[in-house]
Coordinates of C-alpha atoms in Angstrom, one line a residue:
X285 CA 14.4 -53.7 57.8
X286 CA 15.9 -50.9 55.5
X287 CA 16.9 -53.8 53.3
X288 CA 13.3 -54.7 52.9
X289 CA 11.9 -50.9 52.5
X290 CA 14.4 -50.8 49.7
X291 CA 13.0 -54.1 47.8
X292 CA 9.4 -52.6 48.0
X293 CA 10.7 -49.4 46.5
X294 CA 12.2 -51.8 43.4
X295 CA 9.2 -53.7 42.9
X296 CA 7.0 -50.1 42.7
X297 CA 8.9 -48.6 40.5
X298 CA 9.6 -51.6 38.4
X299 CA 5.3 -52.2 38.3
X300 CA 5.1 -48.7 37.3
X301 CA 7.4 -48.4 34.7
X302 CA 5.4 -51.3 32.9
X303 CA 1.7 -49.6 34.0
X304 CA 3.8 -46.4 31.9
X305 CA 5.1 -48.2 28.9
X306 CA 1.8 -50.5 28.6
X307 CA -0.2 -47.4 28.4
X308 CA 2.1 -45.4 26.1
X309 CA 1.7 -48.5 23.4
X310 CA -2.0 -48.1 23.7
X311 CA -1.6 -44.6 22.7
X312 CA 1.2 -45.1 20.2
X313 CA -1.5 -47.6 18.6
X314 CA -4.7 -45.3 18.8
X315 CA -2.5 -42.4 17.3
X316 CA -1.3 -44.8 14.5
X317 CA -5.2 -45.6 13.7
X318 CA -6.1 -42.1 13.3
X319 CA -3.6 -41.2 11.1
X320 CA -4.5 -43.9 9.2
X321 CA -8.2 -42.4 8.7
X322 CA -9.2 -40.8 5.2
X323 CA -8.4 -37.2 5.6
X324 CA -11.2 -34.5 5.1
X325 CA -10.3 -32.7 1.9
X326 CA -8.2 -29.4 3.0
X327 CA -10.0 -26.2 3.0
X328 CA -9.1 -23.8 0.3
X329 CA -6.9 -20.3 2.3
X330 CA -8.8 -17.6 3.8
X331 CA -8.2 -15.5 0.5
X332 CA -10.4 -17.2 -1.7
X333 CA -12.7 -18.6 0.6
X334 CA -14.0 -15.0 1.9
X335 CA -13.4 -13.6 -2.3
X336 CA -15.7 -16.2 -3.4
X337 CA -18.2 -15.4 -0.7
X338 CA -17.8 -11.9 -1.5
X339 CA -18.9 -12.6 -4.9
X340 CA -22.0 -14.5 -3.4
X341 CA -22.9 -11.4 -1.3
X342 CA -23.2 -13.4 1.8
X343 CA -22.9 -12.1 5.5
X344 CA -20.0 -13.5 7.7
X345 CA -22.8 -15.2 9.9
X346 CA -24.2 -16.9 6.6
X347 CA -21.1 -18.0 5.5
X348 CA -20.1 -19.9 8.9
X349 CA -23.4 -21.2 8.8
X350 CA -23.5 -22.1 5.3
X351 CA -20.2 -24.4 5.7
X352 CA -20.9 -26.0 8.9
X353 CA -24.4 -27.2 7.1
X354 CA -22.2 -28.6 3.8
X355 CA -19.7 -30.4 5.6
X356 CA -21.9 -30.8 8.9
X357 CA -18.9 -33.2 10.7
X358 CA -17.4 -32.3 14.2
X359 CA -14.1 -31.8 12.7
X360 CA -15.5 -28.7 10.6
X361 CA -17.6 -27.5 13.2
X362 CA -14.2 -27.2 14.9
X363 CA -12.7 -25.5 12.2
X364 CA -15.8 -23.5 12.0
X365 CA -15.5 -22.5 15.8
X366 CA -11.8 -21.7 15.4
X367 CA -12.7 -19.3 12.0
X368 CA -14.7 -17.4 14.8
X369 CA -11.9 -17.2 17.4
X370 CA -9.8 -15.6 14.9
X371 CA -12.5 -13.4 13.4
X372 CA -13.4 -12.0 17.1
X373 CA -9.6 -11.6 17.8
X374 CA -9.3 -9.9 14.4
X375 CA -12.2 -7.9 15.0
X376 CA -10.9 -6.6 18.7
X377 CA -7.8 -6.2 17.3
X378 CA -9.0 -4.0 14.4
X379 CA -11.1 -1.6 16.9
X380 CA -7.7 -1.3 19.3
X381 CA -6.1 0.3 16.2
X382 CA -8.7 2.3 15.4
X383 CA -8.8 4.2 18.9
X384 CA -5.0 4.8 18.2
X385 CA -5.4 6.1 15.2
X386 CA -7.7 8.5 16.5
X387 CA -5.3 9.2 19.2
X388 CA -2.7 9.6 16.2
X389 CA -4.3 11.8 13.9
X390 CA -5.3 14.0 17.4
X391 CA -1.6 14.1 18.4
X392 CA 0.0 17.5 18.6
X393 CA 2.5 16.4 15.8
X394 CA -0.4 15.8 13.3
X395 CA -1.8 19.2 14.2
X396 CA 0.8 22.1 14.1
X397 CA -0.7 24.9 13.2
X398 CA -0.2 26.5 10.0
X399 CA -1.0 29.6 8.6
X400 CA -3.8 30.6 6.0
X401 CA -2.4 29.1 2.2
X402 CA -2.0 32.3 0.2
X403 CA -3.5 31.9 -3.1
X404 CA -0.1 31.5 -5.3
X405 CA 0.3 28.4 -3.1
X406 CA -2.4 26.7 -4.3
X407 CA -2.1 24.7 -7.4
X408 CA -6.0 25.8 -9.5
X409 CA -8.0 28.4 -8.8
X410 CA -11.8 28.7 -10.5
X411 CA -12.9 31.4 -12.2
X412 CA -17.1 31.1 -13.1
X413 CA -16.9 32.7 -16.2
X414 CA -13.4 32.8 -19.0
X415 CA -13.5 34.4 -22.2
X416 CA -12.2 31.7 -24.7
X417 CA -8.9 34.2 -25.5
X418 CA -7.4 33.5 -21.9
X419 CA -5.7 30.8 -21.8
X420 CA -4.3 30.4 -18.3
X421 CA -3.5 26.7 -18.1
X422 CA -4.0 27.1 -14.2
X423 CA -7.3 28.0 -14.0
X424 CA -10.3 25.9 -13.6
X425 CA -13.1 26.6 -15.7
X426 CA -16.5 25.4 -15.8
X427 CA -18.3 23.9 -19.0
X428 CA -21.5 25.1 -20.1
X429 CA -24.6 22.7 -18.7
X430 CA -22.5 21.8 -15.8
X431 CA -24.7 22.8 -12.5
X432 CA -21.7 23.8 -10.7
X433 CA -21.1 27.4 -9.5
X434 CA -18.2 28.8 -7.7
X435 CA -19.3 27.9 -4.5
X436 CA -17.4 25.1 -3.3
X437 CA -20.6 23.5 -1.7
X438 CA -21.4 22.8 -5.1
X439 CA -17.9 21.2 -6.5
X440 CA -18.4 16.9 -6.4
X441 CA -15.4 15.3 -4.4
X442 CA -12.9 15.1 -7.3
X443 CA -13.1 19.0 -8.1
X444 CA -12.5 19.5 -4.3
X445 CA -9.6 17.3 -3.9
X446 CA -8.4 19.2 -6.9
X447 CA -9.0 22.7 -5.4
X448 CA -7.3 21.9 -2.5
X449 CA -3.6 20.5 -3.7
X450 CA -1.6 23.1 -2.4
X451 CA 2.4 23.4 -2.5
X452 CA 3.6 21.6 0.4
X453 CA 0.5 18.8 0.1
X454 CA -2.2 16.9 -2.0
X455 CA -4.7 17.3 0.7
X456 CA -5.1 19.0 4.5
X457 CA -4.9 16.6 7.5
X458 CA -8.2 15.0 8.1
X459 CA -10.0 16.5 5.3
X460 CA -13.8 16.4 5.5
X461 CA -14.2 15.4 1.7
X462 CA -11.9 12.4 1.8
X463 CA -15.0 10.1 2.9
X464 CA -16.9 11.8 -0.1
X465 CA -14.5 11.0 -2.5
X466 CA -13.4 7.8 -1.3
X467 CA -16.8 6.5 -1.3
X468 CA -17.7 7.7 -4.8
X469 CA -14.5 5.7 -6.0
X470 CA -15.9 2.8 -4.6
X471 CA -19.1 3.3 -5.0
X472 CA -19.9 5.4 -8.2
X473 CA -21.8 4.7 -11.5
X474 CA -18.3 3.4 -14.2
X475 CA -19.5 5.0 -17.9
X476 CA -16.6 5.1 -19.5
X477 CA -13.3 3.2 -19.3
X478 CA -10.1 2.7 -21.8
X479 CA -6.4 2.2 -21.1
X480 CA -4.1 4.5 -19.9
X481 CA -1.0 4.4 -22.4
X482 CA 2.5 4.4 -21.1
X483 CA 3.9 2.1 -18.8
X484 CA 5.2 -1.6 -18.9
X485 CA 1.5 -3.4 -17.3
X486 CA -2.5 -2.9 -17.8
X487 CA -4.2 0.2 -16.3
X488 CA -7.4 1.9 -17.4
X489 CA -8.9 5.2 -16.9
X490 CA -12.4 4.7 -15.3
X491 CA -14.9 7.4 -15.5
X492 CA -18.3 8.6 -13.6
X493 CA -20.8 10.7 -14.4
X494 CA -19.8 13.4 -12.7
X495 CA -17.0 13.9 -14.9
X496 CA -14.5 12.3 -12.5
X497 CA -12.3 10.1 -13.5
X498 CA -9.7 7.2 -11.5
X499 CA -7.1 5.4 -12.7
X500 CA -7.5 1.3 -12.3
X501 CA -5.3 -1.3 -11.5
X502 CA -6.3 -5.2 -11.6
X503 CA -5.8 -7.6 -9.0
X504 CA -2.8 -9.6 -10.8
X505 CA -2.0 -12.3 -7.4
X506 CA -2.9 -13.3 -4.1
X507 CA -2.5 -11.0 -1.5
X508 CA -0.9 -13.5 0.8
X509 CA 1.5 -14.4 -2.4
X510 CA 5.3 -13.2 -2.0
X511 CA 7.3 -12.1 -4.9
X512 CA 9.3 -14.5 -6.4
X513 CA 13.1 -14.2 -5.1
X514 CA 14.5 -15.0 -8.4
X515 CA 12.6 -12.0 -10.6
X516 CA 14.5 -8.6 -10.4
X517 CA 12.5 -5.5 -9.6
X518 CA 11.9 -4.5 -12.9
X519 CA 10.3 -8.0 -13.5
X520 CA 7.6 -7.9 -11.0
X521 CA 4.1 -7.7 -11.8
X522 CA 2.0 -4.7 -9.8
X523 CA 0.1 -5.4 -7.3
X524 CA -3.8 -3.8 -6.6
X525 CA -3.6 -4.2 -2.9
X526 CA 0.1 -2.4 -2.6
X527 CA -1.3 0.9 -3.9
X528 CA -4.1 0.9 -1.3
X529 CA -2.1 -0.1 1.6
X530 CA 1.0 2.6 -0.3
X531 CA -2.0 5.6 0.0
X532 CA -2.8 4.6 3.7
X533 CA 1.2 4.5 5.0
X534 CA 1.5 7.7 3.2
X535 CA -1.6 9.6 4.7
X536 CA -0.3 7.7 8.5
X537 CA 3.4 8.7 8.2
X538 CA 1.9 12.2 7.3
X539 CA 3.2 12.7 4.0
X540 CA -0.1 13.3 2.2
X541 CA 1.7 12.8 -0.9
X542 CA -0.3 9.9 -2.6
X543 CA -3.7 10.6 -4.5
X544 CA -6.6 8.9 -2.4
X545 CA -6.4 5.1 -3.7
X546 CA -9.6 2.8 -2.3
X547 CA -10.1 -1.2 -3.1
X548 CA -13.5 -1.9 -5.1
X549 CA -14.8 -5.4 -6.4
X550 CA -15.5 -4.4 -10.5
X551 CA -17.8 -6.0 -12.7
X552 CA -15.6 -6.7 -15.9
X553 CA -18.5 -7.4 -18.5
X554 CA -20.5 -4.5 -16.9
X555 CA -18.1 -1.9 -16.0
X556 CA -15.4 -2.5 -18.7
X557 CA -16.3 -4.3 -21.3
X558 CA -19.5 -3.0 -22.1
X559 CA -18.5 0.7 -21.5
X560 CA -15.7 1.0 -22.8
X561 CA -15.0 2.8 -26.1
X562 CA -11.5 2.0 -26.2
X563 CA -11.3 -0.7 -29.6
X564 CA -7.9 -2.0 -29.2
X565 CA -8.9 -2.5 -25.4
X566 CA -13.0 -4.4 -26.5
X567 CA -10.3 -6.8 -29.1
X568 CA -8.5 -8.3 -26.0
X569 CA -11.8 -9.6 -24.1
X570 CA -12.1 -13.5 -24.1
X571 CA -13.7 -16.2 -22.3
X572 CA -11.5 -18.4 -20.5
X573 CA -12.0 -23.0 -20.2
X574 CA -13.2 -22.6 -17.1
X575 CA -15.7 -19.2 -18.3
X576 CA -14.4 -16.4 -17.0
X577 CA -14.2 -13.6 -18.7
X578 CA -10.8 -12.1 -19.1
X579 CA -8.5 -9.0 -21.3
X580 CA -4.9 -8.2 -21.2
X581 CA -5.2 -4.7 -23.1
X582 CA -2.2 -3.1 -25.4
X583 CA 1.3 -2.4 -23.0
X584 CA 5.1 -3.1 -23.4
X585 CA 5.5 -6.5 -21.5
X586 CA 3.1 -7.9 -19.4
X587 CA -0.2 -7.3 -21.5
X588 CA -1.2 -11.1 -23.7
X589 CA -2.9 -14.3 -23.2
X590 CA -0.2 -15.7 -20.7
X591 CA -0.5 -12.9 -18.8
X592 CA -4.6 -11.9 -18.8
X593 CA -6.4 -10.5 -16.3
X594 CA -9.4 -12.6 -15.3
X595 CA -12.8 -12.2 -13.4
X596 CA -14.2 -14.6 -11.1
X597 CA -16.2 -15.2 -13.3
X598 CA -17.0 -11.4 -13.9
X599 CA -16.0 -9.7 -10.3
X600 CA -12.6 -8.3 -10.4
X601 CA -10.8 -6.7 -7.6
X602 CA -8.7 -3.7 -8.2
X603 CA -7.5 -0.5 -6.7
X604 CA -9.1 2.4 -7.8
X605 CA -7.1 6.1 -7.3
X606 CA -8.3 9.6 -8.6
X607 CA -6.5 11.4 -11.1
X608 CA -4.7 14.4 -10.7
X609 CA -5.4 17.6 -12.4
X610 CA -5.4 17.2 -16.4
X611 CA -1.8 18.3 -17.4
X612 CA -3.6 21.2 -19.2
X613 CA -4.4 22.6 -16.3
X614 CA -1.5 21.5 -14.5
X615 CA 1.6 20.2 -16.0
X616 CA 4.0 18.1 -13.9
X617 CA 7.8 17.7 -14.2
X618 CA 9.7 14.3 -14.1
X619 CA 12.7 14.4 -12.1
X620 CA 14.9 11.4 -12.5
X621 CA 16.3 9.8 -9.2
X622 CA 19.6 10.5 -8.1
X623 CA 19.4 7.1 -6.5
X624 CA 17.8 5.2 -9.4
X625 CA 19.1 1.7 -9.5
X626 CA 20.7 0.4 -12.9
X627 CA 17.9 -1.3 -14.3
X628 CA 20.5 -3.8 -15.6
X629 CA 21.2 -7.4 -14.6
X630 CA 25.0 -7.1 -14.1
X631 CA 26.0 -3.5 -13.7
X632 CA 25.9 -1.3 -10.8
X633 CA 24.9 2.4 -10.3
X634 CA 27.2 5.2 -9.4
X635 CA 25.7 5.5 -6.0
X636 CA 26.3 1.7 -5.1
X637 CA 30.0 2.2 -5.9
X638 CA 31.1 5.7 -5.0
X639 CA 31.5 6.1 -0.9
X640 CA 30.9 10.2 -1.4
X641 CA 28.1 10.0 -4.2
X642 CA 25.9 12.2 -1.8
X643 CA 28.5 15.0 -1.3
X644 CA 28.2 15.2 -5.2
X645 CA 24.2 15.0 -5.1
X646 CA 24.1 17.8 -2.2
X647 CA 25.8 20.7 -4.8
X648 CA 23.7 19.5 -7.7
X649 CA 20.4 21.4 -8.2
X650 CA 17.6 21.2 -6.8
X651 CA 19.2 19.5 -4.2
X652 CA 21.6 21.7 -3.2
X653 CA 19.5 24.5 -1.7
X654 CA 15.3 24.3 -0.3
X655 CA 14.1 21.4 0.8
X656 CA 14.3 18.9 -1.9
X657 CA 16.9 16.9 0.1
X658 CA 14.7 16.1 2.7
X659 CA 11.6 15.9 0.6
X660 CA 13.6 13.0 -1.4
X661 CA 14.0 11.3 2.0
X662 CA 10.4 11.3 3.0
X663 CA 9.9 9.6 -0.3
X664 CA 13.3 6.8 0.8
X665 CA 11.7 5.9 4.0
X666 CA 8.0 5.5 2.6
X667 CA 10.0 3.0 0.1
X668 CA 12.1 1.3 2.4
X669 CA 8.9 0.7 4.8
X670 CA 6.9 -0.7 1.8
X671 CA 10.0 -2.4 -0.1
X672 CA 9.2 -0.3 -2.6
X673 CA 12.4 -0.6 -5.5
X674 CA 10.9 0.4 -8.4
X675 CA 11.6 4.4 -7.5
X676 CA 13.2 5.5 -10.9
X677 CA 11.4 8.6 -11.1
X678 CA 9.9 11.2 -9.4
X679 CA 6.9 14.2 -10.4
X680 CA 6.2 17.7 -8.8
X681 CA 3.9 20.4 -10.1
X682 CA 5.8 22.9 -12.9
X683 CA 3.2 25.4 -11.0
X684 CA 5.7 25.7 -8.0
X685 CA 9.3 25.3 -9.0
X686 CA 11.8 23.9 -6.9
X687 CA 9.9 25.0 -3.9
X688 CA 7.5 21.8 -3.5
X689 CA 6.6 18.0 -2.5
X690 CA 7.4 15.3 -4.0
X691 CA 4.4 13.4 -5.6
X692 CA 4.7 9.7 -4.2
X693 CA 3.0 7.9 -7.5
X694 CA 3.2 4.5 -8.6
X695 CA 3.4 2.2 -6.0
X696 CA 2.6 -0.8 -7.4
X697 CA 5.4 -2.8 -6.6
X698 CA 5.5 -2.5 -3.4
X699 CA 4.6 -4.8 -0.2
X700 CA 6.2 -7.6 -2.6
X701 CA 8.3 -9.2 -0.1
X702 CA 7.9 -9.7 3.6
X703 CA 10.7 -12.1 4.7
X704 CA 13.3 -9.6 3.4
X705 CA 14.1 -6.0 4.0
X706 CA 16.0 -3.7 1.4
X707 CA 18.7 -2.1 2.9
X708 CA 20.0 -0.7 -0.4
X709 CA 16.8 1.2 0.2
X710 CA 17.9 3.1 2.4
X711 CA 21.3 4.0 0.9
X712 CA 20.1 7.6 0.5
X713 CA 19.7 8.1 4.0
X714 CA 22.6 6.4 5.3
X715 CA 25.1 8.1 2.6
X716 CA 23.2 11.9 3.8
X717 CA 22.4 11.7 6.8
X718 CA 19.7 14.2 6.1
X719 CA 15.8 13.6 8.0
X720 CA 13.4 16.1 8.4
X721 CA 12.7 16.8 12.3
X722 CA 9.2 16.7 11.7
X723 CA 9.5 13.1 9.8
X724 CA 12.0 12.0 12.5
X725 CA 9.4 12.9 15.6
X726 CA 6.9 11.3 13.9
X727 CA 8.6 8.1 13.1
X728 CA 9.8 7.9 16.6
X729 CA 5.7 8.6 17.6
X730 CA 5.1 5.2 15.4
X731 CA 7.7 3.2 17.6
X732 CA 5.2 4.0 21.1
X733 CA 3.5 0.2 21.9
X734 CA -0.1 3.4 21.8
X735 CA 1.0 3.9 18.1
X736 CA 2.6 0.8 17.1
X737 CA 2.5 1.2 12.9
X738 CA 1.4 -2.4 12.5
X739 CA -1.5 -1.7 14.6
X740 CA -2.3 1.5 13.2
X741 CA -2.0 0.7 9.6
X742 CA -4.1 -2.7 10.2
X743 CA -7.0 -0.2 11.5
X744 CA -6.9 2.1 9.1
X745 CA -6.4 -1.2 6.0
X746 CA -10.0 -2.1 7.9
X747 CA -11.6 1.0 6.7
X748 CA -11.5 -0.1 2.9
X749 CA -14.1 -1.8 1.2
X750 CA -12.0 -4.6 0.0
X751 CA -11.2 -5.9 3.9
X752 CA -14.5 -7.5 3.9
X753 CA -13.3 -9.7 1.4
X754 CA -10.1 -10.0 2.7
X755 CA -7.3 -8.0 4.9
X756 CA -5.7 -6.1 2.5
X757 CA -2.1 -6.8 4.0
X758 CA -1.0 -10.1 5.4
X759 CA -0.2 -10.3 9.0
X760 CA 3.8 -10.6 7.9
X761 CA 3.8 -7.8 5.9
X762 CA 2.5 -5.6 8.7
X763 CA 4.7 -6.9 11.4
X764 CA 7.7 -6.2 8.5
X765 CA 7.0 -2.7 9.1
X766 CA 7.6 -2.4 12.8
X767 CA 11.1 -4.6 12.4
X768 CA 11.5 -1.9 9.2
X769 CA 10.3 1.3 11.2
X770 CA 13.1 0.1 13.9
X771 CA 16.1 -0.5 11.0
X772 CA 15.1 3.4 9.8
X773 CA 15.8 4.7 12.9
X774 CA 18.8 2.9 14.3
X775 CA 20.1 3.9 11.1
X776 CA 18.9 7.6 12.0
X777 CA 20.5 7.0 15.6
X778 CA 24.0 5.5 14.0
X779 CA 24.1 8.9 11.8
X780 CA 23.7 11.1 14.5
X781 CA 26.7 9.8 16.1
X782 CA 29.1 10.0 13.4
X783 CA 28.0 13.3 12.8
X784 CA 29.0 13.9 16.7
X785 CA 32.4 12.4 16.4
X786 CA 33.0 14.6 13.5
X787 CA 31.6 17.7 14.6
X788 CA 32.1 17.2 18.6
X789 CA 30.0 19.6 21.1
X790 CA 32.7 22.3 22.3

């Protein structure tokens, strides 16, 4: 009896292993026949499908629409219904980090109070009426026509940025007349533009008609593009999208260090080309094969044909940031890095080969007394979050002395790499050992899952312009922060106890 059981057991399993193998054939051979089908042609990245739209000032819903009508197969409509998913997942994902960056800015950390600013601390002052003999480069005056009085209600956005740069920032925390001014640099009439001089790549001055003025960078590559690993720092092009996303890390980690910078699609023919009055700039406009219209402007190395920038055919993006005070009104000192890399292919600087360069640094003015120190490594871990190399220099206002911030300009170059973190970044910090408390707390804020920095800076990215066209930082780039946020403050941790093996509690 068992004997038979056990032969009936055999013959089942032997009839199913052939029911199993005859039907995994059948689907070896239906897989092999669609595989073998004539491919729908791949659809071009998000990137350019959402800039081109852009430029066709169509809605998201008429774009989804549109492409499901011009391919019209089930295999797009697919594609078309997962665009949505990840649009809706975006979107909630967007409006989570904007109720924590509400919660942020409301935190105790972002508020402390502070005392009125005394008049010597701020950096202009307006005077309605001055007799052509004074010549006080710090004071504002107004020219004659101008409809603007010495009531502030009166000033335009720029003026009142201007008026309120102060000695410890550019602007106050949640300043009423950022949305002004950041809509008027997005928005506002261009009359004027010519190129800036100085520097290695393109930027122009842009002016509006309420005698403001921004300074312009072009959008040079895709956002979504990574730097290549074999150019050095010095060899990398600057990127538009870096000195948004540079003015929004600033403004989040607290700093408010870095003029207001806003994303804004520019007509090249329109708003450059046939404004400007700039004639070495007007000789460098061409029309490309494929018709766009293109100029690469007068600089030291990245300004020809090879290297033009181009419209598509005539939109350009580019990042838009207002100027600081004319430098007759305010001149600025430029204070070389103590931690400036060698700008050389083959030899190293002092600080990557001498283990007590910071003891050196500390009894060297301005570092050796105030808080320049610290200041310098506010300005190390904005770089290090943003892979930000380029740091060769630094500015503050002649105005106050040694007792000031550290203005946090072009940025450029940074957000060129997410795969790789800079730890020679850091080097500063790790040789010091030297945070501000205030910097430290809020860093450690940023690390909360309710104030994640990924999540916060992807809300606050959503709030420019430009994100309709596309996000203005990658997915990898933000997540690099977080893993970057972490490295800054094990390295913080690690410093703290060497400092308690050295100096042991009694």
């Amino acid at each position: 009896m068992i004997w038979r059981l056990r032969s009936r057991s055999r013959t089942i399993c032997l009839s199913l292993a052939v029911v199993t193998a005859s039907l995994y054939l059948l689907l070896l051979l239906a897989s092999h026949s669609v595989d073998l089908q004539p491919c729908d042609a791949l659809l071009p990245s998000k990137t350019h499908v959402l800039r081109d739209l852009a430029h066709q000032n169509l809605s998201p819903a008429g774009v989804q629409d549109s492409a499901a009508t011009v391919h019209g197969n089930s295999s797009n409509r697919d594609a078309s219904s997962e665009v949505r998913g990840h649009a809706d997942q975006a979107r909630k994902s967007v409006e989570s980090g904007l109720s924590k960056l509400e919660a942020l800015f409301n935190h105790p950390l972002y508020n402390l109070p502070c005392p009125p600013i005394p008049e010597e601390d701020l950096l202009l002052k307006v005077r309605p009426q001055v007799e052509a003999s004074e010549t006080n480069s710090q004071i504002w005056s107004e020219d004659k026509g101008v409809p603007w009085s010495s009531n502030s209600g009166s000033h335009p956005p720029w003026l009142q940025f201007h008026l309120g740069i102060s000695r410890w920032q550019l602007y106050p925390h949640q300043d009423p007349n950022m949305e002004l001014l950041v809509q008027q640099l997005a928005k506002h009439r261009i009359v004027s533009a010519v190129q800036k001089s100085g520097g290695t790549q393109l930027k122009l001055v842009m002016s509006f008609p309420n005698y403001g003025q921004a300074l312009f960078k072009p959008m040079k590559q895709e956002r979504d593009e990574e730097t290549n690993y074999n150019l050095y720092y010095f060899s990398d092009f600057e990127r538009h999208n870096a000195e948004i996303a540079a003015f929004h890390l600033d403004r989040i980690l607290g700093y408010r260090r870095i003029p207001p910078a806003v994303g804004r699609l520019v007509d090249v023919v329109k708003e450059i080309k046939n404004v400007t009055t700039d004639r070495k700039l007007a000789r460098t406009f061409f029309t490309s094969p494929v018709g766009s219209v293109c100029f690469y402007g007068l600089c030291s190395y990245y300004c020809s044909t090879e290297h033009a920038v181009c419209g598509h055919p005539t939109g350009l993006e580019a990042s838009l940031a207002v100027m600081l005070p004319d430098l007759s009104l305010a001149k600025r000192r430029s204070w070389r890095s103590p931690w400036r890399r060698s700008y050389s292919r083959s030899k190293l600087a002092k600080w990557e080969t001498q283990s007590n360069y910071c003891a050196k640094v500390k009894k060297t003015p301005p570092y050796n007394e105030g808080t320049r120190l610290v200041d310098f490594m506010d300005m190390v871990i904005l770089d290090f979050l943003m892979s930000n190399m380029d740091r060769h220099h630094y500015e503050t206002f002649e105005k106050f002395g040694n007792y000031t911030f550290l203005l946090h300009l072009d940025n450029g170059r940074a957000f060129g790499r997410h795969s790789k973190d800079e730890s020679s970044i850091l080097a500063p910090l790790e040789q010091c050992c030297r945070i501000r408390r205030s910097t430290w707390l809020r860093l450690r804020l940023l690390s909360l899952p309710q104030y994640r920095l990924s999540d916060i800076m992807r809300a606050s990215l959503s709030q420019d312009p430009l994100h309709r066209v596309a996000p203005l930082l990658s997915d990898p780039h933000l997540v690099a922060l977080d893993r970057r946020l972490k490295t800054v403050l094990e390295t913080v941790d690690h410093c703290q106890r060497r400092l308690s093996e050295v100096f042991p509690q009694v």
